[in-house]
Coordinates of C-alpha atoms in Angstrom, one line a residue:
M1 CA 0.0 0.0 0.0
D2 CA 2.8 2.4 0.8
G3 CA 4.4 1.6 -2.6
I4 CA 1.1 2.4 -4.3
N5 CA 0.7 5.7 -2.4
F6 CA 4.4 6.6 -3.2
S7 CA 3.8 6.0 -6.9
K8 CA 0.6 8.1 -6.8
R9 CA 2.5 11.0 -5.1
E10 CA 5.3 10.8 -7.7
G11 CA 2.7 10.8 -10.5
E12 CA 1.0 13.9 -9.0
K13 CA 4.4 15.6 -8.8
L14 CA 5.2 14.7 -12.4
S15 CA 1.8 16.0 -13.5
A16 CA 2.4 19.3 -11.8
Y17 CA 5.3 19.8 -14.3
S18 CA 4.0 18.1 -17.4
Q19 CA 0.6 19.7 -17.5
P20 CA 1.8 23.3 -17.7
I21 CA 4.3 22.2 -20.5
Y22 CA 1.5 20.5 -22.3
V23 CA -0.7 23.6 -22.1
A24 CA 2.2 25.7 -23.3
A25 CA 2.8 23.4 -26.3
I26 CA -0.8 23.7 -27.4
L27 CA -0.7 27.5 -27.1
F28 CA 2.7 27.6 -28.9
V29 CA 1.3 25.7 -31.9
I30 CA -1.5 28.2 -32.2
L31 CA 0.8 31.2 -31.9
A32 CA 3.3 29.6 -34.3
L33 CA 0.6 29.2 -37.0
L34 CA -0.5 32.8 -36.5
L35 CA 3.0 34.2 -36.5
F36 CA 4.6 32.2 -39.2
V37 CA 3.6 34.4 -42.2
P38 CA 4.5 37.6 -40.4
W39 CA 7.8 36.0 -39.4
L40 CA 8.5 35.1 -43.0
V41 CA 7.8 38.7 -44.0
Y42 CA 10.1 40.0 -41.3
T43 CA 13.0 37.7 -42.1
Y44 CA 12.8 38.0 -45.9
R45 CA 12.5 41.8 -45.6
K46 CA 15.5 42.0 -43.3
Y47 CA 17.8 39.2 -44.6
N48 CA 16.2 38.3 -48.0
Y49 CA 16.2 34.6 -46.9
L50 CA 15.0 32.5 -44.0
P51 CA 17.8 32.0 -41.5
L52 CA 17.0 28.6 -39.9
S53 CA 19.1 29.3 -36.8
I54 CA 17.3 32.6 -36.0
T55 CA 13.9 31.0 -36.6
V56 CA 14.7 28.0 -34.3
I57 CA 16.0 30.3 -31.6
T58 CA 13.2 32.7 -31.8
F59 CA 10.3 30.2 -31.9
S60 CA 12.0 28.1 -29.2
F61 CA 12.2 31.2 -27.0
I62 CA 8.5 31.7 -27.4
F63 CA 7.8 28.1 -26.4
Y64 CA 10.2 28.4 -23.4
F65 CA 8.7 31.7 -22.2
L66 CA 5.2 30.2 -22.3
A67 CA 6.3 27.0 -20.6
A68 CA 8.1 28.9 -17.8
L69 CA 5.1 31.2 -17.3
F70 CA 2.7 28.3 -17.0
L71 CA 5.0 26.3 -14.7
V72 CA 4.9 29.3 -12.4
L73 CA 1.1 29.9 -12.6
L74 CA -0.4 26.5 -13.1
P75 CA -2.4 24.7 -11.8
L76 CA -4.8 27.5 -11.1
P77 CA -7.2 27.4 -8.1
E78 CA -10.6 25.9 -8.8
V79 CA -12.4 28.9 -7.3
R80 CA -11.7 32.7 -7.5
D81 CA -12.4 33.1 -3.8
T82 CA -9.1 31.7 -2.7
C83 CA -9.4 33.4 0.7
S84 CA -12.2 31.1 1.7
I85 CA -10.1 28.0 1.3
Q86 CA -7.1 29.3 3.3
K87 CA -6.6 29.6 7.0
P88 CA -6.8 33.1 8.5
D89 CA -3.2 33.1 9.5
T90 CA -1.9 31.9 6.0
Q91 CA 1.4 33.5 5.2
H92 CA 1.8 34.9 1.7
F93 CA 5.4 36.0 2.0
S94 CA 8.7 34.3 2.8
L95 CA 11.3 37.0 3.2
I96 CA 14.1 35.1 4.9
P97 CA 16.9 34.4 2.5
F98 CA 18.2 30.8 2.1
Q99 CA 15.3 29.4 4.0
F100 CA 15.3 26.5 1.4
V101 CA 18.7 25.4 2.9
V102 CA 17.2 25.2 6.4
N103 CA 14.1 23.3 5.0
T104 CA 16.3 20.9 3.1
F105 CA 18.5 19.9 6.1
N106 CA 15.8 19.9 8.8
N107 CA 14.8 16.3 9.7
S108 CA 16.7 15.0 6.6
G109 CA 19.1 12.8 8.5
I110 CA 22.0 14.4 6.7
V111 CA 25.2 14.7 8.8
L112 CA 27.9 16.8 7.2
S113 CA 30.7 14.7 8.8
Q114 CA 29.1 11.5 7.3
P115 CA 29.3 11.5 3.5
S116 CA 27.2 8.4 3.4
T117 CA 24.2 10.4 4.5
Y118 CA 24.5 12.9 1.6
M119 CA 22.2 10.8 -0.6
Q120 CA 19.3 11.8 1.6
L121 CA 19.6 15.2 0.0
F122 CA 17.9 13.8 -3.1
K123 CA 14.9 12.7 -1.1
Q124 CA 14.1 16.2 0.1
P125 CA 11.2 18.0 -1.6
S126 CA 12.8 21.3 -0.7
F127 CA 16.0 20.4 -2.6
F128 CA 14.1 19.6 -5.8
Q129 CA 12.0 22.8 -5.4
A130 CA 15.2 24.8 -5.1
L131 CA 16.7 23.0 -8.1
F132 CA 13.7 23.7 -10.2
N133 CA 13.8 27.4 -9.4
F134 CA 17.5 27.5 -10.2
L135 CA 17.0 25.8 -13.6
L136 CA 13.8 27.7 -14.5
L137 CA 15.5 30.8 -15.8
L138 CA 18.8 29.3 -16.8
P139 CA 17.6 29.0 -20.5
F140 CA 16.5 32.6 -20.3
G141 CA 20.1 33.6 -19.6
V142 CA 21.2 31.6 -22.7
Y143 CA 18.7 33.5 -24.9
L144 CA 19.8 36.8 -23.4
R145 CA 23.4 36.0 -24.3
Y146 CA 22.2 35.4 -27.9
F147 CA 20.4 38.7 -28.1
F148 CA 23.1 40.7 -26.4
Q149 CA 26.0 38.7 -27.9
E150 CA 28.8 40.2 -25.7
K151 CA 29.7 39.0 -22.2
K152 CA 30.1 42.6 -21.1
Y153 CA 26.4 43.0 -21.0
W154 CA 26.0 40.6 -18.0
K155 CA 24.7 43.4 -15.8
K156 CA 21.8 43.9 -18.2
A157 CA 21.2 40.2 -18.2
L158 CA 21.2 40.3 -14.4
V159 CA 18.6 43.1 -14.4
F160 CA 16.4 41.5 -17.0
T161 CA 16.4 38.1 -15.2
F162 CA 15.7 39.7 -11.8
L163 CA 12.8 41.7 -13.3
L164 CA 11.3 38.6 -14.9
T165 CA 11.4 36.6 -11.7
L166 CA 10.0 39.6 -9.8
F167 CA 7.2 39.6 -12.3
Y168 CA 6.5 36.0 -11.6
E169 CA 6.5 36.5 -7.8
V170 CA 4.3 39.6 -8.0
T171 CA 1.9 37.8 -10.3
Q172 CA 1.5 35.0 -7.9
V173 CA 1.2 37.0 -4.7
T174 CA -1.4 39.4 -6.2
G175 CA -3.6 36.4 -7.2
I176 CA -2.8 37.2 -10.9
Y177 CA -3.5 40.9 -10.3
G178 CA -6.8 40.5 -8.6
I179 CA -8.3 37.6 -10.6
Y180 CA -8.1 35.7 -7.3
N181 CA -8.9 37.6 -4.1
C182 CA -5.9 36.0 -2.2
A183 CA -2.5 34.8 -3.3
Y184 CA -2.5 31.1 -4.1
R185 CA 1.3 30.9 -4.0
I186 CA 3.7 32.8 -1.7
F187 CA 6.1 35.5 -2.6
D188 CA 9.5 33.8 -1.8
V189 CA 12.7 35.7 -1.7
D190 CA 14.6 32.4 -2.3
D191 CA 12.8 32.1 -5.6
L192 CA 14.2 35.6 -6.6
L193 CA 17.7 34.5 -5.6
L194 CA 17.6 31.1 -7.3
N195 CA 15.9 32.3 -10.5
T196 CA 18.3 35.2 -10.9
T197 CA 21.4 33.1 -10.2
G198 CA 20.3 30.4 -12.7
G199 CA 19.6 33.1 -15.4
L200 CA 23.0 34.6 -14.8
L201 CA 24.8 31.2 -15.0
G202 CA 22.9 30.6 -18.3
F203 CA 24.2 33.9 -19.7
F204 CA 27.8 32.8 -19.0
I205 CA 27.6 29.2 -20.2
A206 CA 25.6 30.2 -23.3
P207 CA 28.5 30.1 -25.8
A208 CA 28.7 26.3 -25.3
V209 CA 25.1 26.1 -26.5
L210 CA 25.2 28.8 -29.1
S211 CA 28.2 27.4 -30.8
L212 CA 25.8 24.9 -32.4
F213 CA 24.3 27.7 -34.4
P214 CA 25.7 30.2 -37.0
S215 CA 26.5 33.5 -35.4
K216 CA 24.6 36.6 -36.1
Q217 CA 27.6 37.9 -38.0
K218 CA 27.5 35.0 -40.4
V219 CA 23.8 35.5 -41.0
N220 CA 24.3 39.2 -41.7
E221 CA 27.2 38.4 -44.0
K222 CA 25.0 36.1 -46.1
A223 CA 22.3 38.8 -46.2
D224 CA 24.9 41.4 -47.4
G225 CA 26.1 38.9 -50.1
L226 CA 22.5 38.5 -51.4
L227 CA 22.1 42.3 -51.5
A228 CA 25.4 42.8 -53.3
H229 CA 24.4 40.3 -56.0
D230 CA 20.9 42.0 -56.2
E231 CA 19.3 38.7 -55.6
V232 CA 15.6 38.6 -54.6
K233 CA 14.4 35.2 -53.4
T234 CA 11.2 33.7 -54.8
M235 CA 9.7 33.6 -51.3
S236 CA 10.1 37.4 -51.1
V237 CA 8.2 37.7 -54.4
L238 CA 5.4 35.4 -53.2
L239 CA 5.1 37.2 -49.9
A240 CA 4.9 40.6 -51.7
F241 CA 2.2 39.1 -54.0
I242 CA 0.2 37.8 -50.9
I243 CA 0.5 41.3 -49.3
D244 CA -0.9 42.9 -52.4
L245 CA -3.8 40.4 -52.6
F246 CA -4.5 41.0 -48.9
I247 CA -4.7 44.8 -49.5
T248 CA -6.8 44.2 -52.5
K249 CA -9.2 42.1 -50.5
I250 CA -9.5 44.7 -47.7
I251 CA -10.1 47.6 -50.2
S252 CA -12.7 45.6 -52.2
T253 CA -14.5 44.5 -49.0
I254 CA -14.8 48.1 -47.8
I255 CA -16.1 49.3 -51.2
I256 CA -18.5 46.5 -51.6
G257 CA -19.7 46.9 -48.0
L258 CA -20.6 50.6 -48.7
S259 CA -22.7 49.9 -51.8
Y260 CA -25.4 47.5 -53.1
N261 CA -23.7 44.4 -54.2
N262 CA -24.2 41.1 -56.0
E263 CA -21.7 38.7 -57.6
I264 CA -21.5 40.7 -60.8
S265 CA -20.8 44.0 -59.0
D266 CA -18.4 42.4 -56.7
F267 CA -16.5 41.0 -59.8
V268 CA -16.4 44.5 -61.3
V269 CA -15.1 46.1 -58.0
N270 CA -12.4 43.5 -57.7
T271 CA -11.4 44.0 -61.3
V272 CA -10.9 47.8 -60.7
V273 CA -9.0 47.4 -57.5
L274 CA -6.7 44.7 -59.0
F275 CA -6.1 47.1 -62.0
V276 CA -5.2 50.0 -59.6
L277 CA -3.0 48.0 -57.2
F278 CA -1.2 45.8 -59.8
F279 CA -0.8 48.2 -62.6
V280 CA -1.5 51.9 -61.8
V281 CA 0.4 51.9 -58.5
P282 CA 3.6 50.4 -59.9
L283 CA 3.2 52.5 -63.0
F284 CA 3.6 55.7 -61.0
W285 CA 5.8 54.3 -58.2
R286 CA 8.8 53.1 -60.1
G287 CA 7.8 49.5 -60.3
N288 CA 6.8 49.3 -56.7
T289 CA 3.6 47.8 -55.4
F290 CA 2.7 48.0 -51.7
G291 CA 3.8 44.4 -51.3
T292 CA 7.2 44.9 -53.0
K293 CA 7.8 48.0 -51.0
V294 CA 7.3 46.1 -47.8
M295 CA 9.6 43.3 -49.0
R296 CA 12.2 45.9 -50.2
F297 CA 12.4 45.2 -54.0
R298 CA 10.7 46.5 -57.1
Y299 CA 10.1 45.5 -60.7
E300 CA 11.9 46.7 -63.8
S301 CA 12.5 45.5 -67.4
K302 CA 16.2 46.4 -67.6
F303 CA 15.3 48.6 -70.6
S304 CA 13.5 51.8 -70.9
K305 CA 10.7 53.1 -68.7
A306 CA 8.2 52.7 -71.5
E307 CA 9.2 49.1 -71.8
T308 CA 8.9 48.6 -68.1
N309 CA 5.4 50.1 -68.1
K310 CA 4.4 47.8 -71.0
R311 CA 5.6 44.8 -69.1
L312 CA 3.9 45.9 -65.9
F313 CA 0.6 45.8 -67.9
K314 CA 1.4 42.3 -69.1
R315 CA 2.0 41.2 -65.5
F316 CA -1.3 42.6 -64.5
G317 CA -2.9 40.8 -67.4
A318 CA -1.4 37.5 -66.4
I319 CA -2.7 38.0 -62.9
Y320 CA -6.1 39.1 -64.0
V321 CA -6.6 36.2 -66.4
T322 CA -6.2 33.9 -63.5
Y323 CA -8.7 35.9 -61.5
F324 CA -11.1 36.2 -64.4
I325 CA -11.2 32.4 -65.0
T326 CA -11.6 31.5 -61.3
G327 CA -14.0 34.3 -60.7
T328 CA -16.2 33.4 -63.6
A329 CA -16.1 29.7 -62.7
R330 CA -17.1 30.6 -59.1
I331 CA -20.1 32.8 -60.4
L332 CA -21.2 30.0 -62.7
N333 CA -20.9 27.4 -60.0
N334 CA -23.1 29.5 -57.7
L335 CA -25.9 30.0 -60.2
A336 CA -29.3 29.3 -58.7
V337 CA -31.6 28.1 -61.5
P338 CA -35.2 26.9 -60.9
M339 CA -35.8 23.2 -61.7
D340 CA -38.6 24.2 -64.0
F341 CA -36.3 26.3 -66.1
P342 CA -36.0 24.9 -69.7
Y343 CA -32.2 24.8 -69.6
Y344 CA -32.0 23.5 -66.0
K345 CA -30.0 20.4 -67.0
A346 CA -27.6 22.4 -69.0
S347 CA -27.1 24.8 -66.1
V348 CA -26.3 21.8 -63.8
F349 CA -23.6 20.6 -66.3
L350 CA -22.3 24.2 -66.6
S351 CA -22.0 24.6 -62.8
L352 CA -20.2 21.2 -62.6
G353 CA -17.9 22.2 -65.4
A354 CA -17.1 25.5 -63.7
W355 CA -16.3 23.7 -60.5
V356 CA -14.0 21.3 -62.3
I357 CA -12.2 24.2 -64.0
Y358 CA -11.9 26.1 -60.7
F359 CA -10.5 23.0 -58.9
I360 CA -8.0 22.2 -61.7
L361 CA -6.8 25.7 -61.9
T362 CA -6.4 26.0 -58.2
T363 CA -4.5 22.7 -58.0
V364 CA -2.2 23.8 -60.9
L365 CA -1.5 27.1 -59.2
L366 CA -0.6 25.3 -56.0
F367 CA 1.8 23.0 -57.7
H368 CA 3.3 25.9 -59.6
I369 CA 4.0 27.8 -56.4
L370 CA 5.6 24.8 -54.8
L371 CA 7.7 24.1 -58.0
V372 CA 8.9 27.7 -58.1
L373 CA 9.7 27.8 -54.3
F374 CA 11.7 24.6 -54.5
S375 CA 13.5 25.4 -57.7
K376 CA 16.3 27.4 -55.9
G377 CA 15.8 30.4 -58.1
K378 CA 15.8 28.5 -61.5
R379 CA 12.1 29.3 -62.1
R380 CA 9.9 32.4 -61.8
F381 CA 6.3 32.8 -61.0
Y382 CA 4.1 32.7 -64.1
F383 CA 3.1 36.4 -63.9
D384 CA 6.8 37.5 -63.9
E385 CA 7.7 35.0 -66.6
A386 CA 4.9 36.1 -68.8
S387 CA 5.7 39.8 -68.4
D388 CA 9.5 39.2 -68.5
L389 CA 9.9 41.6 -65.6
Y390 CA 12.9 41.3 -63.2
T391 CA 13.2 42.0 -59.5
T392 CA 15.8 44.3 -58.1
R393 CA 16.7 45.8 -54.7
K394 CA 18.4 48.8 -56.3
N395 CA 16.6 52.1 -55.9

């Protein structure tokens, strides 16, 4: 029976650590999906490529920060009135430094003059709690070293680590800033000491970990090389195109929302907006669209301005043909024809054919995008190929 109870207690302890990490993992996946495209825009805008090392470090930092926060806050009390489930004399502060040492050695059976008793240390809950607090912010110190780079900034790391652990303690003692009417965990000065010490140690040992990744200097050197060769990655082109489509959708939605609309009028509005954003804007903005401006490149023909303008129109035409076919297919597919209409059967086949065309074209476009992205610069997107326009980062 004692063995069963011991196993149960160990399982509960393990759950106290695994559950917050599990919750953090779920939230991290959601955040990663939401942040992935903005992150691509940021990295391709800044470096003109996706540095794998910076991506891994940044997203792992997000996961670590969530996991550390939830390890501190979870599990939450079942009721908001936490005062009602606490004794009147409950202490919410522990302001005596190194109390964890006293708690560890009290009734532990450890005798300093007898090394054989030292193993009892690993059976003390206070020891493991102190070890957890020491290790909690050690990775934070590693991340700070990556962001600050130089060892001389250790004082800044010390301040940031202390402020973070202070934030944890204040959050706990205020019942998450009033969500709970009493603190459900104590403000412990030992936590401040151990968290800060662990973070500072992480800052100093960080080079051993960061040596596994390319340095920021190497990442910047590669970005400078791409800029010197005036190379624009296909992902940058795709992201610029997505940004332009997104702006097109916003403007069209606003215009359509302010007027009477049906599928035909929506089609006309989208046509006009596409024409303005994909032809008129770059025509008067030296080959820039809003998307290319964000991604820091523009279009040109490598010939005269008149030739560039002609090719800009061809690019718009290539984009519009795709929209026209898919838009027309969508309208035909959504036609509502009464069953007693003389050509009802023909309308059914027309709708089916339109759906098939829409599906085939969408599939072809998807494969085309993947083919271009994985061609390592050997292929261009169809609208750039058809117009024979080139991308440049030169002003």
